[in-house]
Tab-separated table of C-alpha atoms and ligand atoms in Angstrom:
chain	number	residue	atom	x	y	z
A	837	UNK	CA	-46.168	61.110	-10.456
A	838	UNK	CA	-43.089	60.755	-8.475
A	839	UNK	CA	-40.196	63.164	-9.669
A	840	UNK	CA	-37.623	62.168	-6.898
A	841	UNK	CA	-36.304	59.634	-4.519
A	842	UNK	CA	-35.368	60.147	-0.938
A	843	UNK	CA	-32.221	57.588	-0.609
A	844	UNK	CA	-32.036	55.605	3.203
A	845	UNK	CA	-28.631	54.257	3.739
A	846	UNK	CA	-27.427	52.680	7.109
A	847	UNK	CA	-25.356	54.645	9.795
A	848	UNK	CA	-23.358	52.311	11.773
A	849	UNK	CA	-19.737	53.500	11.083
A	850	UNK	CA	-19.888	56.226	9.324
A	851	UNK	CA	-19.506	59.038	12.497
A	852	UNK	CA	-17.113	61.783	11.560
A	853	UNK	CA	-14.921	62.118	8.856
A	854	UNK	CA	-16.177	58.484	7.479
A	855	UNK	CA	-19.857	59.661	6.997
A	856	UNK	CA	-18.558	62.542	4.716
A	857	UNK	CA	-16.569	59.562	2.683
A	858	UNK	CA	-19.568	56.926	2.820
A	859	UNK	CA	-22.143	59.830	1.645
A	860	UNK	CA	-19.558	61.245	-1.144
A	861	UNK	CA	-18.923	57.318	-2.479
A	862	UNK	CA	-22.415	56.908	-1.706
A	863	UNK	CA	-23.277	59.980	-4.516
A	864	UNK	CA	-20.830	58.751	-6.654
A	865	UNK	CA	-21.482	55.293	-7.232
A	866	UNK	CA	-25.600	56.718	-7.542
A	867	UNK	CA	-24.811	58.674	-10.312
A	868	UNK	CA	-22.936	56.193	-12.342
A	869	UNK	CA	-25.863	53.686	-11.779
A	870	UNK	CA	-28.265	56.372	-12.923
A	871	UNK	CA	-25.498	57.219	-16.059
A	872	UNK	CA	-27.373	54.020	-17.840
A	873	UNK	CA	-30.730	54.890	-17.301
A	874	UNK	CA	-32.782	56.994	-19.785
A	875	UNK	CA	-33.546	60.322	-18.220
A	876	UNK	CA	-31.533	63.153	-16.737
A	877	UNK	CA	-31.147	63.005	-12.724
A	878	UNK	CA	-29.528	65.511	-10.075
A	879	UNK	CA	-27.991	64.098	-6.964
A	880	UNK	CA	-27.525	65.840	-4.160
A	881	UNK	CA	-26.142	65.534	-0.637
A	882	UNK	CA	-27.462	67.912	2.343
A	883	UNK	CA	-27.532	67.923	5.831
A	884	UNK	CA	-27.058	64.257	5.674
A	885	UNK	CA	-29.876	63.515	3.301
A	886	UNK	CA	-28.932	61.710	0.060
A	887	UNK	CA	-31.521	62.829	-2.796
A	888	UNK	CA	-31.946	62.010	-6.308
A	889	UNK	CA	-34.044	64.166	-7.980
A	890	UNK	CA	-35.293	63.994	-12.292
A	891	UNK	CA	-34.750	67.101	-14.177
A	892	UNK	CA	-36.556	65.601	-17.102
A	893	UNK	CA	-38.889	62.862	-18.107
A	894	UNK	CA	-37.188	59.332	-16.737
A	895	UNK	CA	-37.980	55.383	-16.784
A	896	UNK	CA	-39.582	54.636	-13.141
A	897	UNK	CA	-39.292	51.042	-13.089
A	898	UNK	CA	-35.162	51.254	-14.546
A	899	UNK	CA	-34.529	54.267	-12.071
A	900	UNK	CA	-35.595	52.160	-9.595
A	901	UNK	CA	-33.538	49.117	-10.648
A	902	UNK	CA	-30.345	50.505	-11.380
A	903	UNK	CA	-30.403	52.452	-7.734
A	904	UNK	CA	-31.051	49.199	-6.368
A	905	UNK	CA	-27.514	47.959	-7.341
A	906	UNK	CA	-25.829	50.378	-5.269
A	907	UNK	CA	-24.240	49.176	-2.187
A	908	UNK	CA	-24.685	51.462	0.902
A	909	UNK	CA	-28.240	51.775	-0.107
A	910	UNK	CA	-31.415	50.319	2.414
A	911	UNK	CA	-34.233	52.001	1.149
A	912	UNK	CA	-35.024	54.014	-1.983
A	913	UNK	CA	-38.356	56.567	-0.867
A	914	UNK	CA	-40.063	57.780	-4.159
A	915	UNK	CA	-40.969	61.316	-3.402
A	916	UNK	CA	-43.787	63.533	-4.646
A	917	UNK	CA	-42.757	67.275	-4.944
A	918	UNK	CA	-45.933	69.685	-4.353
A	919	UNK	CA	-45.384	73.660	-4.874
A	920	UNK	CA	-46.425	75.142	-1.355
A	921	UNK	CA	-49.580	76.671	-1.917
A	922	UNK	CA	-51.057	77.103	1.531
A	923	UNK	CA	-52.363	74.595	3.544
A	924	UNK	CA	-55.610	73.548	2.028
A	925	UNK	CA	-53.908	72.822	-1.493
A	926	UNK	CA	-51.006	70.669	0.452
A	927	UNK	CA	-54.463	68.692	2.496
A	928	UNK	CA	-55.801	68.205	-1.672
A	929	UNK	CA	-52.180	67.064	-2.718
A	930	UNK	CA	-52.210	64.511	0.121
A	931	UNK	CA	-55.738	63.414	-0.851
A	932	UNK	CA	-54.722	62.848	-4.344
A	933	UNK	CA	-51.347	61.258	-3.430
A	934	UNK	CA	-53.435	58.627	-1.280
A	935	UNK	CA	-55.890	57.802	-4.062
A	936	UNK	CA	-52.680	57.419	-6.102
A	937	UNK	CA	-50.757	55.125	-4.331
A	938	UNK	CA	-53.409	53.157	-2.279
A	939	UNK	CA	-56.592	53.165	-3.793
A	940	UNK	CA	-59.322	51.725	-1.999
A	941	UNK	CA	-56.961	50.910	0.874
A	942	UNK	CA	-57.929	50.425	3.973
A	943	UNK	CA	-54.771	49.928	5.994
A	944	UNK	CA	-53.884	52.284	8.798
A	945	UNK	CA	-51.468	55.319	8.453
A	946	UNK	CA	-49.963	58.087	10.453
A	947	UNK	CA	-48.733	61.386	9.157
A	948	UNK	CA	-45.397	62.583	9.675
A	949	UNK	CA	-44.859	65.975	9.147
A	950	UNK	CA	-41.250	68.110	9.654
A	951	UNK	CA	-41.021	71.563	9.155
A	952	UNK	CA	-37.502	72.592	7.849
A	953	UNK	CA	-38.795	75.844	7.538
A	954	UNK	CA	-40.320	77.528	10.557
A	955	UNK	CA	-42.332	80.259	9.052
A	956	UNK	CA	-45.078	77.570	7.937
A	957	UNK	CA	-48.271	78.784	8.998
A	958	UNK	CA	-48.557	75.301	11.162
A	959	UNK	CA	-46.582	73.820	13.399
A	960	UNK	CA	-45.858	70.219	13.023
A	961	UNK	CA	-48.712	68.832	15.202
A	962	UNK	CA	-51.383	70.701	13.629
A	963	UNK	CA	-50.237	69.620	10.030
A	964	UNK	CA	-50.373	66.168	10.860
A	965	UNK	CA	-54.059	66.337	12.459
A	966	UNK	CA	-55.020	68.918	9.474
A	967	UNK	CA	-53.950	66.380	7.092
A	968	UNK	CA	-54.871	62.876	8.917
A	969	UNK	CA	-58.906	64.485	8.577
A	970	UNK	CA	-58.452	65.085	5.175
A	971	UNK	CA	-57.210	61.853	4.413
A	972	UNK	CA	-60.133	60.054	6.755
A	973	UNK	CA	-62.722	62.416	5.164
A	974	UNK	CA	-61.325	60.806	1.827
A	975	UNK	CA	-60.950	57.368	2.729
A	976	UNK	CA	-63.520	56.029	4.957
A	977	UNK	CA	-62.234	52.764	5.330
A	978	UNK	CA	-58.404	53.851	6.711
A	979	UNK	CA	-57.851	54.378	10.110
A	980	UNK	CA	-55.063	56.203	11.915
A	981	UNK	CA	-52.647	54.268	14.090
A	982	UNK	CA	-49.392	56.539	15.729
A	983	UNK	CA	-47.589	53.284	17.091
A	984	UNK	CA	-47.643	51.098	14.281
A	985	UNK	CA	-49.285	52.448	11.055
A	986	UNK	CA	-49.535	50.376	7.929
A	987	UNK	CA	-48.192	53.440	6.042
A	988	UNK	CA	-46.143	56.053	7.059
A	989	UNK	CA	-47.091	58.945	5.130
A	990	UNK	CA	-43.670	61.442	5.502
A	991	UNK	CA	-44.526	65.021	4.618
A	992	UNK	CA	-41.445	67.319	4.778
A	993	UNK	CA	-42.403	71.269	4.339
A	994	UNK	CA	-39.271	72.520	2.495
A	995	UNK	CA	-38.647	75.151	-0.277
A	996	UNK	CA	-41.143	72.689	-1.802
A	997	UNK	CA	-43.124	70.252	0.164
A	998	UNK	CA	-42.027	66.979	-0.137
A	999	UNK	CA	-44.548	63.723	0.526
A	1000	UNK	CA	-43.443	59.885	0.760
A	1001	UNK	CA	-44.391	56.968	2.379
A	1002	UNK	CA	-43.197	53.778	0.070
A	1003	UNK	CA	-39.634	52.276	1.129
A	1004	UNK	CA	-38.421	50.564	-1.859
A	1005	UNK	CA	-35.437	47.777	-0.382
A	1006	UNK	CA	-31.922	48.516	-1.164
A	1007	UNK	CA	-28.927	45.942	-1.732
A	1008	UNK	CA	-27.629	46.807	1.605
A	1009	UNK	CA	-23.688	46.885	2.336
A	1010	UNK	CA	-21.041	49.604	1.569
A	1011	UNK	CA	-21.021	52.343	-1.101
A	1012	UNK	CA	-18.039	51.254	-3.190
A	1013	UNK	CA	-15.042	53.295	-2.777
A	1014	UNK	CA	-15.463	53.478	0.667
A	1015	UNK	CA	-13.138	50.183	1.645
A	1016	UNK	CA	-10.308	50.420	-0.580
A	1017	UNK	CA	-9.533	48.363	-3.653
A	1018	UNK	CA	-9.171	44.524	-4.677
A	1019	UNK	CA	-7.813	42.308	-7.601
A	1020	UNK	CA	-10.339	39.937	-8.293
A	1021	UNK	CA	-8.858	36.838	-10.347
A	1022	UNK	CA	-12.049	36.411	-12.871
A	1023	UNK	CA	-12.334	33.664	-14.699
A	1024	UNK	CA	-15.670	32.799	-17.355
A	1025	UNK	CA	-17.265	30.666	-14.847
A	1026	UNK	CA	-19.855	30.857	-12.211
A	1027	UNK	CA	-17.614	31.678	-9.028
A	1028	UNK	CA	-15.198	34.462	-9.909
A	1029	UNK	CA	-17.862	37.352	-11.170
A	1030	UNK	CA	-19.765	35.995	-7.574
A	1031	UNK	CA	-17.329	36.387	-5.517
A	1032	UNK	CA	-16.525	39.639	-6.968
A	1033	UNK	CA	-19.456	41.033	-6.154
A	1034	UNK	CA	-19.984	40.408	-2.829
A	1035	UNK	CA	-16.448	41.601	-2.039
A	1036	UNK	CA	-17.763	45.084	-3.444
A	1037	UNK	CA	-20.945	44.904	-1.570
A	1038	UNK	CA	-18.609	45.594	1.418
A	1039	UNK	CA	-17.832	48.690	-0.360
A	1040	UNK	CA	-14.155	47.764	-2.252
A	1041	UNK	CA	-13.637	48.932	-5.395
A	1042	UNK	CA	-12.683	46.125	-8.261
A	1043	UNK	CA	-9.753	45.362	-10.653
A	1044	UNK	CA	-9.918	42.144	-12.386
A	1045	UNK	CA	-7.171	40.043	-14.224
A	1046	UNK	CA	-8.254	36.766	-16.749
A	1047	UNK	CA	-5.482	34.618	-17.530
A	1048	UNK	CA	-6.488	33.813	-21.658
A	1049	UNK	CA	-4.439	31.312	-23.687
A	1050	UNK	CA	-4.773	31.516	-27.040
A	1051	UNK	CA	-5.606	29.593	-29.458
A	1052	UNK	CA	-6.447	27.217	-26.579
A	1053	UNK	CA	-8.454	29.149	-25.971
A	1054	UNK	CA	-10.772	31.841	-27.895
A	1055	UNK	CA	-11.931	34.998	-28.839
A	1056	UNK	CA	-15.831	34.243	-27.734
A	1057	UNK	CA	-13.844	33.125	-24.328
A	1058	UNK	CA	-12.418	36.220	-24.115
A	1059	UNK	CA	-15.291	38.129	-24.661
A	1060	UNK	CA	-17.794	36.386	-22.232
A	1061	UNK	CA	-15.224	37.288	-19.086
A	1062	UNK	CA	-15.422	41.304	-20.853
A	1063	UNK	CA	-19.493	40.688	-20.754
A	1064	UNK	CA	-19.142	38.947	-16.886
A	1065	UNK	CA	-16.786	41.601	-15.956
A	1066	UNK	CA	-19.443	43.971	-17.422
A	1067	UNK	CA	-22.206	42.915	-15.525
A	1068	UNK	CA	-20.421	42.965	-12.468
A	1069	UNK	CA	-19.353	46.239	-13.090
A	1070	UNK	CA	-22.806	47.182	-12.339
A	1071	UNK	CA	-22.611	47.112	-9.091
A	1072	UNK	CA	-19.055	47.572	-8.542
A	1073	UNK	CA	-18.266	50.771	-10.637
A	1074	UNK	CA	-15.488	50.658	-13.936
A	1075	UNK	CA	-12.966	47.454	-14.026
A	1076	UNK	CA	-10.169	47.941	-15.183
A	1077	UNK	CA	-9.724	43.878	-16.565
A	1078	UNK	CA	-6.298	42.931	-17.649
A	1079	UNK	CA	-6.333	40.235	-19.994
A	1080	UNK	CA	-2.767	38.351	-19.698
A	1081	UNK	CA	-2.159	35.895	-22.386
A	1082	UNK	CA	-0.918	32.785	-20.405
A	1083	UNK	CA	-0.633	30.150	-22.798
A	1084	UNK	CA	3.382	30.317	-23.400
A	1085	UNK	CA	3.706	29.769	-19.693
A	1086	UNK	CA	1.045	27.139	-19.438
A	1087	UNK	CA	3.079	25.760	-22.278
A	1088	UNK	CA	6.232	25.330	-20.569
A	1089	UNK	CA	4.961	24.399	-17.144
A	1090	UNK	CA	3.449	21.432	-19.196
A	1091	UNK	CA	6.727	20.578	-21.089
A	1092	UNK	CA	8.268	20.309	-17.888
A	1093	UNK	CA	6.429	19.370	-14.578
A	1094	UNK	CA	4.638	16.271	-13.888
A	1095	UNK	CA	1.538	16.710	-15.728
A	1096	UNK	CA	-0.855	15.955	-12.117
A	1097	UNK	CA	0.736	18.678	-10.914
A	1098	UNK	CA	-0.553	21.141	-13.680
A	1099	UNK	CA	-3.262	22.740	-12.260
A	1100	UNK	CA	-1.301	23.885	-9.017
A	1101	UNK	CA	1.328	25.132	-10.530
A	1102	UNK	CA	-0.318	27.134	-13.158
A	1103	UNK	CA	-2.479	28.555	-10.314
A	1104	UNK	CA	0.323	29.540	-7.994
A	1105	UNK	CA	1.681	31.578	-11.569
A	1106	UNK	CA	-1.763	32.980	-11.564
A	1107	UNK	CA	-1.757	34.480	-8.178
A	1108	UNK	CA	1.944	35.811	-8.709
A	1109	UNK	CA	0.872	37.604	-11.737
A	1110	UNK	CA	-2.364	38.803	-10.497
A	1111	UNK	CA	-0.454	39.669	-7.369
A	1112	UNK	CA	2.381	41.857	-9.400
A	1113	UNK	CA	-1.014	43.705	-11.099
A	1114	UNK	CA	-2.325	43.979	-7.635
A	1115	UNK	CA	0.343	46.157	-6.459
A	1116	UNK	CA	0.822	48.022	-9.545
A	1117	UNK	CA	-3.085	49.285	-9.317
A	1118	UNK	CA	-2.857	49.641	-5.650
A	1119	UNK	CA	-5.223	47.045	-4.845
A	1120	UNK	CA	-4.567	45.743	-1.208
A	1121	UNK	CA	-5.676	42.332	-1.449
A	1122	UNK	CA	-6.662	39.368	-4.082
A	1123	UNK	CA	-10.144	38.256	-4.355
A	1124	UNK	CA	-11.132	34.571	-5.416
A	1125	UNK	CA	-14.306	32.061	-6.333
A	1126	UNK	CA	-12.481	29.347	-4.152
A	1127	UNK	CA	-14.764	27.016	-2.148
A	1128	UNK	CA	-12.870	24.246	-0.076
A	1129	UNK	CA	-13.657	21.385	-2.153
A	1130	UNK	CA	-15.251	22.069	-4.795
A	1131	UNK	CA	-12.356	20.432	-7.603
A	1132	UNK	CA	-9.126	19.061	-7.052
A	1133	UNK	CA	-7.072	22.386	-6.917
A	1134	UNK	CA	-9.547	23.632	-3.972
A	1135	UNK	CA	-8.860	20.972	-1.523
A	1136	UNK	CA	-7.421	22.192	2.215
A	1137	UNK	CA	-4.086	21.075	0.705
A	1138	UNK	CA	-3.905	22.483	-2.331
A	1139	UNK	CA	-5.275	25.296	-1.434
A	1140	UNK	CA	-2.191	25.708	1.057
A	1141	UNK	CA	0.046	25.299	-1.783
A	1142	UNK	CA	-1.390	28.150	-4.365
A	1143	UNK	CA	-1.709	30.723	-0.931
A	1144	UNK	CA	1.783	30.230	-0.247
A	1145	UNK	CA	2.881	32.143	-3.064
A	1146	UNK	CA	1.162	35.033	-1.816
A	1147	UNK	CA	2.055	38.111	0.059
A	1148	UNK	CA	-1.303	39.908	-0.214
A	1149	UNK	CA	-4.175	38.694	1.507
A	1150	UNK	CA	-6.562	36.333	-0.425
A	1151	UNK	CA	-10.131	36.817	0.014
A	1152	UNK	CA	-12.300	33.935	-0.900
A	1153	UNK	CA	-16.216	34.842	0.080
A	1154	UNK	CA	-17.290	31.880	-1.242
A	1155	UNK	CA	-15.292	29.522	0.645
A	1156	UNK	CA	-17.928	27.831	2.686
A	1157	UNK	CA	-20.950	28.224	0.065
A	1158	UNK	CA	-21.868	24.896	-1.616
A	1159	UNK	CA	-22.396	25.018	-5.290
A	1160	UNK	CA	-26.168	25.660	-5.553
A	1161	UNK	CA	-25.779	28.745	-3.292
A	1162	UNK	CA	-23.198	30.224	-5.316
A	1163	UNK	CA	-25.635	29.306	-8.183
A	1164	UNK	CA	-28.527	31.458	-6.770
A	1165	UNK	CA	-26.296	34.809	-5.882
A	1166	UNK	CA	-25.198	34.276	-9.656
A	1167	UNK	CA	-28.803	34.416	-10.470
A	1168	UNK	CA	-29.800	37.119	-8.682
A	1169	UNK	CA	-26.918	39.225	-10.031
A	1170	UNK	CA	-27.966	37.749	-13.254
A	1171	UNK	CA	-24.425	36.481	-14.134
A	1172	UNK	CA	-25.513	32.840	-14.256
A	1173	UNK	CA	-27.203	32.640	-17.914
A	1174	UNK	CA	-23.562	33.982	-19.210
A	1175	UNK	CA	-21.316	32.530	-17.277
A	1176	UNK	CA	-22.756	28.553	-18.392
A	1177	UNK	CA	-22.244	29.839	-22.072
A	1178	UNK	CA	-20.125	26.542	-23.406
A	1179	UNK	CA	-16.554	28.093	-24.298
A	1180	UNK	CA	-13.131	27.000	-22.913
A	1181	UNK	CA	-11.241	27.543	-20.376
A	1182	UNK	CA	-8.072	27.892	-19.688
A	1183	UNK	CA	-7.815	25.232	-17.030
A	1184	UNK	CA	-9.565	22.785	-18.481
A	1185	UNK	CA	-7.664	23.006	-21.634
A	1186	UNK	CA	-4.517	21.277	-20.058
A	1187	UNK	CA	-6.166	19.682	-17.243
A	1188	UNK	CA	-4.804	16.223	-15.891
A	1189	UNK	CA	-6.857	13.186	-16.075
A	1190	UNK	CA	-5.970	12.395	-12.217
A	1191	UNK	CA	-4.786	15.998	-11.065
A	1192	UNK	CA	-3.330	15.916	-7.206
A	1193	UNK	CA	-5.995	16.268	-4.690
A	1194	UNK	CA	-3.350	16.297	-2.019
A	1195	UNK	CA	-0.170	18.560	-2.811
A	1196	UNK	CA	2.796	18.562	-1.106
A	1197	UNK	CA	4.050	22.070	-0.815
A	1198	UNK	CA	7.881	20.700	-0.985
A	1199	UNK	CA	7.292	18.921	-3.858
A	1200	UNK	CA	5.468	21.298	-5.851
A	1201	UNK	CA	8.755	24.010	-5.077
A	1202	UNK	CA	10.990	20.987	-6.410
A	1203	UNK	CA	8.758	20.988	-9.582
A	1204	UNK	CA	8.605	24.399	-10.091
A	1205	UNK	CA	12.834	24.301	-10.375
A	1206	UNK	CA	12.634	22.953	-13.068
A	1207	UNK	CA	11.280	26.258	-14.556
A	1208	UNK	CA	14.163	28.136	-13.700
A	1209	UNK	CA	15.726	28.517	-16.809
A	1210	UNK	CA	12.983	30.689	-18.781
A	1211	UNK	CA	10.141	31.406	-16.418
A	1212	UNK	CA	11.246	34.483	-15.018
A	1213	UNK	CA	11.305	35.908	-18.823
A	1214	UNK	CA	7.994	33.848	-19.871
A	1215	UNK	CA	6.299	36.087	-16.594
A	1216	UNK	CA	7.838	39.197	-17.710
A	1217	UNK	CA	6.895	38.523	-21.432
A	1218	UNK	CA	3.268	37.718	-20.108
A	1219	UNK	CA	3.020	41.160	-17.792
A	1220	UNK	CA	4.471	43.345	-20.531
A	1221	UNK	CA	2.224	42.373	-23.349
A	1222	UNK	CA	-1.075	42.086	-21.028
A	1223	UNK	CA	-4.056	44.211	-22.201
A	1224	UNK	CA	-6.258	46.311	-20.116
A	1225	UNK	CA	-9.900	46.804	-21.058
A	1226	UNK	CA	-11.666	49.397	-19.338
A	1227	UNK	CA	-14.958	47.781	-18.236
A	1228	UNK	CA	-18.258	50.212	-17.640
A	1229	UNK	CA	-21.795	49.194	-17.263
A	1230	UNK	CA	-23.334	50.578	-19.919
A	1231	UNK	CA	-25.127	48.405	-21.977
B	2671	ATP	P1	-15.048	29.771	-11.540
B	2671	ATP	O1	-16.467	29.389	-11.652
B	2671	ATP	O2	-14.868	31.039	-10.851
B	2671	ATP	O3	-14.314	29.681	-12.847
B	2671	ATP	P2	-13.998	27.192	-10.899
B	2671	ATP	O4	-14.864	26.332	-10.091
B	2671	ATP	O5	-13.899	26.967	-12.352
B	2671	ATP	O6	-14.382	28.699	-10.590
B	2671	ATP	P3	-11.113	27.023	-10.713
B	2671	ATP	O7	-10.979	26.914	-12.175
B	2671	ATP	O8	-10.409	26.062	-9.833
B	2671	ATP	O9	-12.592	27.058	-10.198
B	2671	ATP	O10	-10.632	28.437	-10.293
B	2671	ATP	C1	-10.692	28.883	-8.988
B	2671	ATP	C2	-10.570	30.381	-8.994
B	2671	ATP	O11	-9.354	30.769	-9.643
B	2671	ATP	C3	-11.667	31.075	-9.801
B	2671	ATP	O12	-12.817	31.304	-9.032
B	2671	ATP	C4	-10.982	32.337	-10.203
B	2671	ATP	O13	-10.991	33.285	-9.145
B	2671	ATP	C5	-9.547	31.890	-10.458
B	2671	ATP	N1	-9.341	31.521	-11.866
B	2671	ATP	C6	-9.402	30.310	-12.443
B	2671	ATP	N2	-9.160	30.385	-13.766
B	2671	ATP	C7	-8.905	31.666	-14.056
B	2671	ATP	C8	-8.597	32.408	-15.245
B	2671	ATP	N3	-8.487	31.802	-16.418
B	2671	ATP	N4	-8.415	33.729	-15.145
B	2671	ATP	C9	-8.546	34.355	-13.953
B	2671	ATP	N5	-8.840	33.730	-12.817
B	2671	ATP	C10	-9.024	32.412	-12.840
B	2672	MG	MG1	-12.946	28.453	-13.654
């Protein structure tokens, strides 16, 4: 029955200029969730009213779902379109609406009428008395209550009338788009595609970069962080994922620094190559799964050591979530089934048996000398044959 949605976002911050960029990003980021759904949709943007609107037959329950992962979104209103036929047909629409969506209901309900167009034969008042007896007449058991009705039932007399009353919850946060762009550093485990998401729930756009090392490790590796980066991308908009193949420089790190101090130094490369990408693609910061902690390269000290290679800022969202909690947001965003899929990882492959816990920025710099020689090509060689996979969420 429904043939539209009425889309609620918040208002705090978007005065001026910004509300024209929220509502645009807003739009945007709508119809590329809707872009996977079955069914052909118009979206539209007027007088500050966001509305998506089927031009053909379309799944309800997927509609529904796919709006629901767009940031900047609070409510989602499913809205029944009536031809304006007078008032006595719009009092037998409402009837039948109500038998609809509440049958035998006996809550309590208001109507709210508007009249955007001022040659309606009523005036606002009247409509909403007109139509609260109809309903009552109907529906014995409701009652009306004007200060805190069970139901709202919204009836806006446009071209067409428009009637609503559900508020379906939206994700909340900022349409993406609207808070610049990040390089996430994504990885095939739980944290990384997390992390990424609730960076672009405050409404940044995402790049991602996975450091790969084959044969270490593999194809089906490879392909999981595509399928994370993918599912992520549902609520973030296209990644652009560069895949850099890191295993000649994970190679000669482990040739020549003291094996315990693998990790870190490996990590600091990571952030100065995803840094280098982060510039190139104009992203203004780097985004991480870090959680003080949580392994022996995300200690306080260590930590220390991989930031201090960086120029950009690093965001880390996760940094104060214990395991379990990161566990549920991966859940919900339904990245936790793929991201415990058994393959390799690049860190693990070369992994210490006692890595440092505790590293001494000095001593890790003295380490790293002894990479002079051929790191500076192994980076270059690494950036110049990285591939980029254009990541959409299409299924
Ligand atoms: P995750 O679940 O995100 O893999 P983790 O607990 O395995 O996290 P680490 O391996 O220490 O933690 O990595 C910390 C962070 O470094 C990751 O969250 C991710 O942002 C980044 N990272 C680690 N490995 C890679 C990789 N191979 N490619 C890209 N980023 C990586
Ligand atoms: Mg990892």
């Amino acid at each position: 029955m429904f043939t539209a949605f009425l889309i609620k976002y918040g208002e705090i911050g978007i005065k001026g200029k910004n509300r024209y960029l929220f509502e645009e990003a807003l739009v945007n980021q709508i119809k590329y969730a809707l872009a996977r759904v079955s069914g052909e949709f118009e979206v539209t943007n007027e007088q500050g009213r966001v509305y998506v609107e089927a031009l053909s037959d379309f799944d309800y329950d997927e509609t529904v779902e796919a709006m629901q992962k767009v940031f900047g979104i609070v409510g989602i209103c499913p809205v029944v379109h009536v031809e304006d036929e007078g008032p006595e047909a719009l009092g037998d629409a409402i009837v039948d609406y109500m038998n609809k969506v509440y049958p035998n209901c006996s809550k309590t309900f208001k109507v709210n009428a508007r009249r955007a167009r001022k040659n309606y034969p009523m005036n606002s008042m009247e409509i909403n008395a007109f139509l609260g007896e109809k309903i009552l007449a109907c529906n014995p058991d409701m009652k009306v209550d004007v200060h805190k009705p069970d139901i709202m039932l919204n009836v806006e007399i446009r071209q067409k009338i428009y009637i609503y009353s559900e508020i379906i919850k939206g994700p909340g946060g900022m349409p993406v788009g609207t808070n610049g762009k990040g390089m996430l550093l994504l990885s095939g485990g739980i944290d990384s595609p997390v992390a990424g998401y609730m960076v672009a729930k405050r409404g940044v756009k995402i790049d991602a970069v996975y450091f790969h090392a084959p044969p270490y490790t593999s194809e089906r590796a490879k392909q999981k962080v595509v399928d994370l980066a993918r599912k992520v991308s549902q609520y973030s908009g296209t990644i652009h994922l560069k895949v850099v193949n890191f295993t000649d420089i994970q190679l000669y790190i482990y040739d020549k620094c003291p094996h315990d101090e693998l990790t870190i130094i490996m990590r600091r490369y990571m952030m100065r190559i995803a840094e280098h990408f982060a510039r190139e693609n104009g992203c203004m910061g780097l985004i991480t799964g870090e959680s003080i902690g949580q392994v022996a390269s995300q200690t306080m000290q260590s930590l220390l050591t991989t930031n201090a290679v960086c120029t950009l800022p690093v965001y880390r969202p996760l940094i104060a979530f214990d395991k379990q909690e990161i566990i549920e947001v991966a859940e919900r965003i339904d990245t936790y089934e793929t991201s415990i899929l058994p393959f390799e990882d690049c860190c693990t492959i070369f992994v210490a048996k006692h890595p440092v816990t505790k590293p001494v920025l000095e001593r890790i710099e003295k380490s790293e000398l002894k990479l002079t020689e051929d790191i500076d090509r192994l980076v270059k060689e690494a950036i110049d044959t990285t591939e980029t996979i254009i990541v959409r969420a299409t299924e």
